[in-house]
Coordinates of C-alpha atoms (C1' of nucleotides) in Angstrom, one line a residue:
Chain A
M9 CA -31.6 -5.1 -111.5
S10 CA -30.2 -2.8 -114.1
T11 CA -26.8 -2.6 -112.6
Q12 CA -26.5 -6.3 -112.0
S13 CA -27.3 -7.3 -115.6
A14 CA -25.1 -4.4 -116.8
V15 CA -22.0 -5.6 -115.0
A16 CA -22.6 -9.2 -116.1
T17 CA -23.5 -8.3 -119.6
Q18 CA -20.8 -5.9 -120.7
P19 CA -18.2 -8.4 -121.8
D20 CA -15.0 -6.5 -122.0
T21 CA -15.3 -3.1 -123.8
K22 CA -14.7 -1.2 -120.6
Q23 CA -11.8 -3.4 -119.9
R24 CA -10.5 -3.1 -123.5
I25 CA -10.7 0.7 -123.3
L26 CA -8.8 0.7 -120.0
D27 CA -6.1 -1.6 -121.4
A28 CA -5.6 0.4 -124.6
A29 CA -5.7 3.7 -122.7
E30 CA -3.1 2.4 -120.2
R31 CA -0.8 1.3 -123.0
L32 CA -1.1 4.5 -125.0
F33 CA -1.0 6.9 -122.1
A34 CA 2.2 5.2 -120.9
H35 CA 3.8 5.1 -124.3
E36 CA 2.7 8.4 -125.9
G37 CA 1.6 10.5 -122.9
Y38 CA -1.8 11.7 -122.0
N39 CA -1.9 14.8 -124.1
N40 CA -0.5 13.1 -127.2
T41 CA -3.0 10.3 -127.1
S42 CA -6.3 10.9 -128.8
L43 CA -9.6 9.2 -127.9
R44 CA -9.7 8.0 -131.5
A45 CA -6.3 6.3 -131.1
I46 CA -7.6 4.6 -127.9
T47 CA -10.9 3.5 -129.3
G48 CA -9.2 2.4 -132.5
E49 CA -6.8 0.2 -130.6
A50 CA -9.5 -1.1 -128.3
D51 CA -11.7 -1.8 -131.4
V52 CA -14.7 0.0 -129.9
N53 CA -16.7 3.0 -131.0
L54 CA -15.4 6.4 -130.4
A55 CA -18.3 7.4 -128.3
A56 CA -17.8 4.4 -126.0
V57 CA -15.3 6.4 -123.8
N58 CA -17.6 9.2 -123.1
Y59 CA -20.5 6.8 -122.5
H60 CA -18.6 4.5 -120.1
F61 CA -16.3 7.0 -118.4
G62 CA -17.8 10.4 -119.0
S63 CA -14.7 12.2 -120.3
K64 CA -11.1 11.7 -121.3
E65 CA -9.9 12.9 -117.9
A66 CA -12.2 10.5 -116.1
L67 CA -10.8 7.7 -118.2
L68 CA -7.3 8.6 -117.0
E69 CA -8.6 8.7 -113.4
A70 CA -10.0 5.2 -114.0
V71 CA -6.8 3.9 -115.4
F72 CA -4.9 5.0 -112.3
Q73 CA -7.6 3.8 -110.0
R74 CA -7.6 0.2 -111.3
R75 CA -3.9 -0.4 -110.6
L76 CA -3.0 2.2 -108.0
V77 CA -5.4 1.0 -105.3
P78 CA -4.0 -2.5 -105.0
L79 CA -0.4 -1.3 -105.6
N80 CA -0.7 1.2 -102.9
Q81 CA -2.1 -1.4 -100.5
V82 CA 1.0 -3.5 -101.1
R83 CA 3.3 -0.5 -100.5
R84 CA 1.4 0.3 -97.3
E85 CA 1.7 -3.2 -96.0
R86 CA 5.4 -3.3 -96.7
L87 CA 6.1 0.1 -95.2
E88 CA 4.2 -0.8 -92.1
A89 CA 6.1 -4.1 -91.9
V90 CA 9.3 -2.0 -91.9
R91 CA 8.1 0.2 -89.1
E92 CA 6.9 -2.7 -87.0
A93 CA 10.1 -4.6 -87.4
S94 CA 12.1 -1.5 -86.3
Q95 CA 9.9 -0.9 -83.3
R96 CA 10.0 -4.6 -82.3
E97 CA 13.8 -4.6 -82.5
G98 CA 14.2 -1.2 -80.9
R99 CA 16.1 0.4 -83.8
P100 CA 15.3 3.0 -86.4
P101 CA 14.2 1.6 -89.8
G102 CA 16.8 1.3 -92.5
A103 CA 16.8 3.9 -95.3
R104 CA 17.2 1.3 -98.0
E105 CA 14.6 -1.1 -96.8
T106 CA 12.2 1.9 -96.4
L107 CA 12.8 3.1 -100.0
A108 CA 12.7 -0.5 -101.2
A109 CA 9.2 -0.9 -99.6
F110 CA 8.0 1.9 -101.7
I111 CA 9.8 1.2 -105.0
E112 CA 10.0 -2.6 -105.3
P113 CA 6.3 -3.3 -105.4
T114 CA 6.1 -1.4 -108.6
L115 CA 8.5 -3.8 -110.0
A116 CA 6.9 -6.9 -108.6
F117 CA 3.6 -5.6 -109.7
R118 CA 5.0 -5.3 -113.2
E119 CA 5.4 -9.0 -113.5
S120 CA 2.3 -10.1 -111.7
A121 CA -0.7 -8.8 -113.6
A122 CA -0.7 -9.3 -117.3
G123 CA -0.2 -6.0 -119.0
A124 CA 0.6 -4.3 -115.8
G125 CA 4.0 -3.5 -117.1
E126 CA 2.6 -0.7 -119.2
F127 CA 1.2 0.7 -116.0
S128 CA 4.5 1.0 -114.2
N129 CA 5.7 2.9 -117.2
L130 CA 2.7 5.2 -116.8
V131 CA 3.6 5.7 -113.2
G132 CA 7.1 6.7 -114.1
R133 CA 5.7 9.1 -116.6
A134 CA 3.2 10.5 -114.2
I135 CA 5.8 11.3 -111.6
I136 CA 7.6 13.6 -113.9
D137 CA 5.0 14.5 -116.5
P138 CA 4.9 18.3 -116.9
D139 CA 1.3 18.2 -117.7
D140 CA -0.9 19.3 -114.8
T141 CA -3.8 17.0 -115.5
V142 CA -1.7 13.9 -115.1
R143 CA 0.2 15.1 -112.1
K144 CA -2.9 16.3 -110.3
I145 CA -4.7 13.0 -110.6
F146 CA -1.6 10.9 -109.8
L147 CA -0.6 13.0 -106.8
H148 CA -4.1 12.7 -105.4
H149 CA -3.9 9.0 -105.5
I150 CA -0.4 8.7 -104.1
E151 CA -0.5 11.3 -101.4
P152 CA -1.4 9.2 -98.4
I153 CA 1.2 6.5 -99.2
F154 CA 3.7 9.3 -99.9
Q155 CA 3.0 10.7 -96.4
L156 CA 3.7 7.3 -94.9
L157 CA 7.0 7.0 -96.8
F158 CA 8.0 10.4 -95.6
D159 CA 7.2 9.7 -92.0
T160 CA 9.1 6.4 -92.1
L161 CA 12.1 8.1 -93.7
R162 CA 12.0 10.7 -90.9
E163 CA 12.5 7.9 -88.4
A164 CA 15.2 6.3 -90.5
L165 CA 17.1 9.6 -90.8
P166 CA 16.3 11.5 -87.6
D167 CA 19.3 13.8 -88.0
L168 CA 18.2 15.1 -91.4
P169 CA 16.1 18.3 -91.4
P170 CA 12.7 17.8 -92.8
E171 CA 13.2 20.3 -95.6
K172 CA 16.3 18.5 -96.8
L173 CA 14.5 15.2 -96.5
F174 CA 11.6 16.5 -98.6
W175 CA 13.9 17.6 -101.4
R176 CA 15.9 14.4 -101.3
V177 CA 12.7 12.5 -101.7
Q178 CA 11.9 14.7 -104.7
F179 CA 15.4 14.0 -106.1
S180 CA 14.7 10.3 -105.7
L181 CA 11.3 10.6 -107.4
G182 CA 12.8 12.5 -110.3
A183 CA 15.5 9.9 -110.7
M184 CA 13.0 7.1 -110.6
G185 CA 10.5 8.7 -113.0
H186 CA 13.1 9.6 -115.5
T187 CA 14.6 6.2 -115.4
I188 CA 11.4 4.3 -115.9
H189 CA 10.5 6.6 -118.7
M190 CA 13.8 6.1 -120.4
R191 CA 13.3 2.3 -120.1
A192 CA 9.8 2.6 -121.4
T193 CA 10.7 4.5 -124.5
G194 CA 14.1 3.0 -124.7
D195 CA 13.1 -0.5 -125.8
D196 CA 12.5 0.6 -129.4
A197 CA 14.7 3.6 -129.1
Q198 CA 17.8 1.6 -128.7
K199 CA 17.7 0.8 -132.3
N200 CA 17.0 4.3 -133.3
G201 CA 20.1 5.5 -131.6
K202 CA 18.4 7.3 -128.8
F203 CA 21.0 6.2 -126.4
K204 CA 23.8 7.9 -128.2
C205 CA 24.9 9.4 -124.9
L206 CA 26.5 6.2 -123.9
P207 CA 30.0 6.3 -125.4
H208 CA 30.5 2.7 -126.5
G209 CA 26.9 1.9 -127.1
I210 CA 26.6 -1.1 -124.8
I211 CA 23.8 -1.3 -122.3
S212 CA 23.7 -4.7 -120.9
S213 CA 22.0 -4.7 -117.5
C214 CA 18.8 -3.1 -118.5
D215 CA 16.5 -5.6 -116.8
A216 CA 14.1 -4.3 -114.2
A217 CA 15.7 -6.1 -111.3
S218 CA 19.2 -4.8 -111.7
M219 CA 17.8 -1.4 -112.6
T220 CA 15.9 -1.2 -109.3
D221 CA 19.0 -2.4 -107.4
M222 CA 21.1 0.4 -109.0
L223 CA 18.5 3.0 -108.4
L224 CA 18.1 1.9 -104.7
T225 CA 21.8 2.0 -104.2
F226 CA 22.0 5.5 -105.7
I227 CA 19.2 7.1 -103.9
T228 CA 20.0 5.4 -100.6
A229 CA 23.5 6.8 -100.7
G230 CA 22.1 10.3 -101.6
M231 CA 19.5 10.0 -98.8
E232 CA 22.1 9.1 -96.2
A233 CA 24.6 11.8 -97.3
P234 CA 25.8 14.0 -94.4
Chain B
M146 CA 22.8 44.5 -148.8
S147 CA 19.5 42.8 -148.0
T148 CA 20.9 40.9 -145.0
Q149 CA 22.7 43.9 -143.5
S150 CA 19.6 46.2 -143.6
A151 CA 17.5 43.3 -142.4
V152 CA 19.6 42.7 -139.3
A153 CA 19.8 46.4 -138.6
T154 CA 16.1 47.1 -139.4
Q155 CA 14.2 44.4 -137.6
P156 CA 13.8 46.1 -134.2
D157 CA 12.9 43.4 -131.9
T158 CA 10.1 41.2 -133.2
K159 CA 12.3 38.2 -133.6
Q160 CA 13.7 38.8 -130.1
R161 CA 10.2 39.3 -128.7
I162 CA 9.1 36.0 -130.2
L163 CA 12.1 34.2 -128.8
D164 CA 11.5 35.7 -125.3
A165 CA 7.8 34.8 -125.3
A166 CA 8.4 31.3 -126.7
E167 CA 11.1 30.7 -124.1
R168 CA 8.9 31.7 -121.3
L169 CA 5.9 29.8 -122.5
F170 CA 7.8 26.7 -123.5
A171 CA 9.4 26.6 -120.1
H172 CA 6.1 27.3 -118.2
E173 CA 3.5 25.3 -120.2
G174 CA 5.6 22.9 -122.3
Y175 CA 6.2 22.8 -126.0
N176 CA 3.1 20.9 -127.0
N177 CA 0.8 22.9 -124.7
T178 CA 2.0 26.2 -126.1
S179 CA 0.2 27.4 -129.2
L180 CA 1.7 29.8 -131.7
R181 CA -1.2 32.0 -131.0
A182 CA -0.3 32.2 -127.4
I183 CA 3.3 33.0 -128.3
T184 CA 2.5 35.7 -130.8
G185 CA -0.2 37.1 -128.5
E186 CA 2.3 37.5 -125.7
A187 CA 5.0 38.9 -128.0
D188 CA 2.4 41.2 -129.5
V189 CA 3.2 40.3 -133.1
N190 CA 1.2 38.8 -135.9
L191 CA 0.5 35.1 -135.9
A192 CA 2.3 34.7 -139.2
A193 CA 5.5 36.2 -137.9
V194 CA 6.7 33.0 -136.4
N195 CA 6.5 31.1 -139.7
Y196 CA 8.0 34.0 -141.5
H197 CA 11.0 34.5 -139.3
F198 CA 11.7 30.9 -138.2
G199 CA 9.9 28.7 -140.7
S200 CA 8.0 26.5 -138.3
K201 CA 7.2 25.9 -134.6
E202 CA 9.9 23.3 -134.3
A203 CA 12.5 25.6 -135.8
L204 CA 11.4 28.2 -133.3
L205 CA 12.1 25.7 -130.5
E206 CA 15.5 25.0 -132.0
A207 CA 16.2 28.7 -132.1
V208 CA 15.2 29.2 -128.5
F209 CA 17.7 26.5 -127.5
Q210 CA 20.4 27.7 -129.8
R211 CA 20.4 31.3 -128.4
R212 CA 21.1 30.2 -124.8
L213 CA 22.6 26.8 -125.1
V214 CA 25.6 27.7 -127.2
P215 CA 27.1 30.2 -124.7
L216 CA 26.0 28.0 -121.7
N217 CA 27.7 25.0 -123.1
Q218 CA 30.9 26.9 -123.7
V219 CA 31.0 27.9 -120.0
R220 CA 30.4 24.3 -119.0
R221 CA 33.1 23.1 -121.4
E222 CA 35.6 25.6 -120.0
R223 CA 34.8 24.6 -116.4
L224 CA 35.0 20.9 -117.1
E225 CA 38.3 21.2 -118.9
A226 CA 39.6 23.3 -116.0
V227 CA 38.7 20.5 -113.7
R228 CA 40.6 18.0 -115.9
E229 CA 43.7 20.2 -116.2
A230 CA 43.9 20.8 -112.5
S231 CA 43.7 17.1 -111.8
Q232 CA 46.4 16.3 -114.4
R233 CA 48.6 19.1 -113.0
E234 CA 48.3 17.8 -109.5
G235 CA 48.5 14.2 -110.5
R236 CA 45.2 13.1 -108.9
P237 CA 41.8 12.1 -110.3
P238 CA 39.2 14.8 -110.6
G239 CA 36.7 15.0 -107.8
A240 CA 33.2 13.8 -108.4
R241 CA 31.6 16.8 -106.9
E242 CA 33.6 19.4 -108.6
T243 CA 33.0 17.6 -111.9
L244 CA 29.3 17.6 -111.4
A245 CA 29.4 21.2 -110.2
A246 CA 31.1 22.2 -113.4
F247 CA 28.2 20.8 -115.3
I248 CA 25.3 22.0 -113.1
E249 CA 26.3 25.2 -111.5
P250 CA 26.7 27.2 -114.8
T251 CA 23.0 26.7 -115.4
L252 CA 22.4 28.5 -112.1
A253 CA 25.0 31.3 -112.6
F254 CA 23.5 31.7 -116.1
R255 CA 20.2 32.1 -114.5
E256 CA 21.1 35.3 -112.8
S257 CA 23.3 36.7 -115.5
A258 CA 21.2 37.4 -118.6
A259 CA 17.8 39.0 -118.0
G260 CA 15.1 36.5 -118.6
A261 CA 17.5 33.7 -118.7
G262 CA 15.9 32.3 -115.7
E263 CA 13.0 31.1 -117.8
F264 CA 15.5 29.2 -119.9
S265 CA 17.0 27.2 -117.2
N266 CA 13.5 26.1 -116.4
L267 CA 13.1 25.1 -120.0
V268 CA 16.3 23.0 -119.7
G269 CA 15.0 21.3 -116.7
R270 CA 11.9 20.5 -118.6
A271 CA 13.8 19.4 -121.6
I272 CA 15.8 16.8 -119.7
I273 CA 12.7 14.9 -118.6
D274 CA 10.2 16.0 -121.2
P275 CA 8.5 12.9 -122.5
D276 CA 7.9 14.6 -125.8
D277 CA 10.2 13.4 -128.5
T278 CA 10.5 16.8 -130.3
V279 CA 11.9 18.5 -127.3
R280 CA 14.2 15.8 -126.2
K281 CA 15.6 15.2 -129.7
I282 CA 16.5 18.9 -130.3
F283 CA 17.8 19.3 -126.7
L284 CA 19.9 16.1 -126.8
H285 CA 21.5 17.1 -130.1
H286 CA 22.7 20.3 -128.5
I287 CA 23.9 18.8 -125.3
E288 CA 25.5 15.6 -126.6
P289 CA 29.1 16.8 -126.9
I290 CA 29.2 18.4 -123.5
F291 CA 27.5 15.4 -122.1
Q292 CA 30.2 13.2 -123.5
L293 CA 32.9 15.4 -121.8
L294 CA 31.1 15.1 -118.5
F295 CA 30.9 11.4 -118.9
D296 CA 34.6 11.1 -119.7
T297 CA 35.6 13.3 -116.7
L298 CA 33.4 11.3 -114.4
R299 CA 35.1 8.1 -115.6
E300 CA 38.4 9.5 -114.4
A301 CA 36.8 10.7 -111.2
L302 CA 35.3 7.2 -110.5
P303 CA 37.7 4.7 -112.2
D304 CA 36.4 1.8 -110.2
L305 CA 32.8 2.2 -111.3
P306 CA 31.8 0.1 -114.3
P307 CA 30.7 2.4 -117.3
E308 CA 27.2 1.0 -117.4
K309 CA 26.6 1.8 -113.8
L310 CA 28.1 5.2 -114.3
F311 CA 25.8 5.8 -117.2
W312 CA 22.7 5.0 -115.3
R313 CA 23.9 7.0 -112.3
V314 CA 24.3 10.0 -114.6
Q315 CA 20.8 9.3 -115.8
F316 CA 19.5 9.2 -112.2
S317 CA 21.2 12.5 -111.6
L318 CA 19.7 14.1 -114.7
G319 CA 16.3 12.9 -113.7
A320 CA 16.7 14.3 -110.2
M321 CA 17.9 17.6 -111.6
G322 CA 15.2 17.9 -114.3
H323 CA 12.4 17.0 -111.9
T324 CA 13.6 19.5 -109.3
I325 CA 14.0 22.4 -111.7
H326 CA 10.6 21.7 -113.1
M327 CA 9.1 21.6 -109.6
R328 CA 10.7 24.9 -108.8
A329 CA 9.5 26.4 -112.1
T330 CA 5.9 25.5 -111.7
G331 CA 6.1 25.6 -107.9
D332 CA 6.3 29.3 -107.5
D333 CA 2.6 29.9 -108.2
A334 CA 1.8 26.3 -107.2
Q335 CA 2.7 26.9 -103.6
K336 CA -0.4 28.9 -103.1
N337 CA -2.5 26.4 -104.9
G338 CA -1.5 23.6 -102.5
K339 CA 0.6 21.7 -105.0
F340 CA 3.2 21.0 -102.4
K341 CA 0.8 19.1 -100.2
C342 CA 3.3 16.3 -100.1
L343 CA 5.3 18.2 -97.5
P344 CA 3.8 17.4 -94.2
H345 CA 3.8 20.7 -92.4
G346 CA 3.7 22.9 -95.4
I347 CA 6.9 24.8 -94.9
I348 CA 9.4 25.1 -97.7
S349 CA 12.0 27.6 -96.6
S350 CA 15.2 27.0 -98.5
C351 CA 13.8 27.1 -102.0
D352 CA 16.4 29.5 -103.5
A353 CA 18.4 28.4 -106.4
A354 CA 21.8 28.4 -104.5
S355 CA 20.8 26.1 -101.7
M356 CA 18.8 24.0 -104.1
T357 CA 21.9 23.4 -106.1
D358 CA 23.9 22.7 -103.1
M359 CA 21.4 20.1 -101.9
L360 CA 21.2 18.5 -105.3
L361 CA 25.0 18.3 -105.7
T362 CA 25.3 16.7 -102.2
F363 CA 22.7 14.2 -103.1
I364 CA 23.9 13.1 -106.5
T365 CA 27.6 13.2 -105.5
A366 CA 26.8 10.7 -102.7
G367 CA 24.8 8.6 -105.1
M368 CA 27.6 8.7 -107.6
E369 CA 30.3 7.7 -105.1
A370 CA 28.2 4.9 -103.6
P371 CA 30.1 1.5 -103.6
Chain C
dG284 C1' -43.9 -10.9 -128.9
dT285 C1' -43.9 -6.8 -127.3
dA286 C1' -42.0 -3.5 -124.1
dT287 C1' -37.9 -1.7 -121.5
dG288 C1' -33.5 -0.5 -120.4
dT289 C1' -28.7 -0.8 -121.9
dT290 C1' -25.1 -0.6 -125.2
dT291 C1' -23.3 0.4 -129.8
dT292 C1' -23.1 3.0 -134.0
dA293 C1' -22.6 6.7 -137.3
dT294 C1' -22.6 11.4 -137.8
dA295 C1' -22.1 16.1 -136.5
dC296 C1' -20.7 20.0 -133.7
dA297 C1' -17.7 23.6 -132.2
dC298 C1' -13.1 24.6 -131.3
dC299 C1' -8.1 24.9 -131.7
dC300 C1' -4.0 23.8 -134.1
dG301 C1' 0.2 24.9 -137.5
dT302 C1' 0.7 26.7 -141.8
dT303 C1' -0.2 29.4 -146.1
dT304 C1' -1.5 33.2 -148.9
dG305 C1' -1.9 37.6 -151.1
dA306 C1' -2.3 42.1 -150.4
dA307 C1' -1.0 46.2 -147.6
dA308 C1' 2.7 48.9 -145.2
dC309 C1' 7.3 50.1 -144.6
dG310 C1' 12.1 51.6 -145.4
dT311 C1' 16.0 52.0 -148.4
dT312 C1' 18.2 52.9 -152.7
dT313 C1' 18.5 54.9 -157.1
Chain D
dA94 C1' 9.4 60.1 -157.0
dA95 C1' 9.6 55.6 -158.5
dA96 C1' 11.2 50.9 -157.8
dC97 C1' 12.5 47.4 -154.9
dG98 C1' 13.1 44.1 -151.2
dT99 C1' 11.5 43.4 -146.6
dT100 C1' 8.3 43.0 -143.1
dT101 C1' 3.5 43.0 -141.3
dC102 C1' -1.3 42.0 -141.5
dA103 C1' -6.0 39.8 -141.8
dA104 C1' -8.0 36.0 -143.4
dA105 C1' -8.5 31.4 -144.6
dC106 C1' -7.1 26.4 -145.2
dG107 C1' -7.1 21.6 -144.0
dG108 C1' -6.7 18.6 -140.3
dG109 C1' -7.3 16.9 -135.6
dT110 C1' -9.4 17.3 -131.1
dG111 C1' -13.0 16.1 -127.2
dT112 C1' -17.8 15.9 -126.8
dA113 C1' -22.9 15.5 -127.9
dT114 C1' -26.9 13.4 -130.2
dA115 C1' -30.2 10.6 -132.2
dA116 C1' -31.1 6.4 -134.2
dA117 C1' -30.0 1.5 -134.4
dA118 C1' -28.9 -3.0 -132.2
dC119 C1' -29.1 -5.8 -128.4
dA120 C1' -30.5 -8.2 -124.2
dT121 C1' -33.7 -9.1 -120.8
dA122 C1' -38.4 -9.3 -118.6
dC123 C1' -43.2 -9.7 -118.7

DNA sequence: GTATGTTTTATACACCCGTTTGAAACGTTT
DNA sequence: AAACGTTTCAAACGGGTGTATAAAACATAC
């Protein structure tokens, strides 16, 4: 009785907190985002976070939970589709299609749910974030699907020793996380000259689709290297 | 008169602060390291940092300065050696030797100066650190040598459009930074189960030399992809 | 309309941060 | 020994943090 009315009653404050937290965590990082900034942006009282979620860390957990569960389900389905196709046709799965099954949903997801774009930035940040809190929570959520990716890649590249495969996957994650993060902070940074590294200052193909294509080409080649 | 005696007199406190800061910045990150932690580890008074360096940010700058200037000189020499050899022999420079000229000195440097190992961890962190303070100072130091790397790679891969080259270099930096950071925090993390991602829990070839070799193989293949 | 449970609000708490200050300790020079 | 510039020290400042609390506002049920 209490729970029912509660769920029906609470209009959006929990949602608004999640949205604001997602955006700020992705943009500023977990440690650099204060609860006051979140509640200010969400236009709710400061104490609302601790009331609805318990703590700042639990809020981060909830932010991940909301998006990562459906996202991982899509990844799982695509990865298993790759495996089944390979078994049906009696060939090992392709490295690129395996990696794409893991990476592309993040992109597609980006344009599906409104505001989910911020989340994929958060994921990119979470992969490489030096902070332990973020990594710990994120890894816990992604571990099973990561295992499936690893297993499928083992079939795709049977000649590669598992240790090497492990590190090559890490290389790929690093490249992916760094790139997403650059894109995330780069939108406003382009004007501030953050991309000075590029000699002649022109970055044309910065859209998500071509980025993913470039990234996949890069890490697939690295993965298939002798 | 004042400066001379000052340089001769001050025994080691500036040095000790630099060492402690280097270690802690590399291990915990810039934002997560307090001046009290640094001065505590260096066994100096809290005010010593602001007295000798002016501010926490200036201390970070000094930490980079101390190691990055000689390191970049080595990188520059090696990159120019690659270019001269290619010109002398009338062939384009090799992608791998170019990348090695940039990456390997960090490794060699690691085993040269005592305690410099911490620094290469800091560099790895700086590459991917989402925090603006760290990135800004680091990029400022590395920009000229980065430009040289880029130009040499342009010669090594003349058919690759500059935009693609730019992003592939970014992929490489991301892979490199993430890997160094994993190694840095992984030493004690291995016991704490941080490497759960690896299925059967065995990470044998984790030494710096074979890591560098694997990384170079990976990013060279990615760089040379069609 | 009163009672009950849920949510919001304002305020306060304890803690940690980077930085500043003014006096004490030190070493060197005259 | 006296004077001076340099370095150390303990203490405090102002500000920001996550969290806790008690009263107020609200919605629902009897």
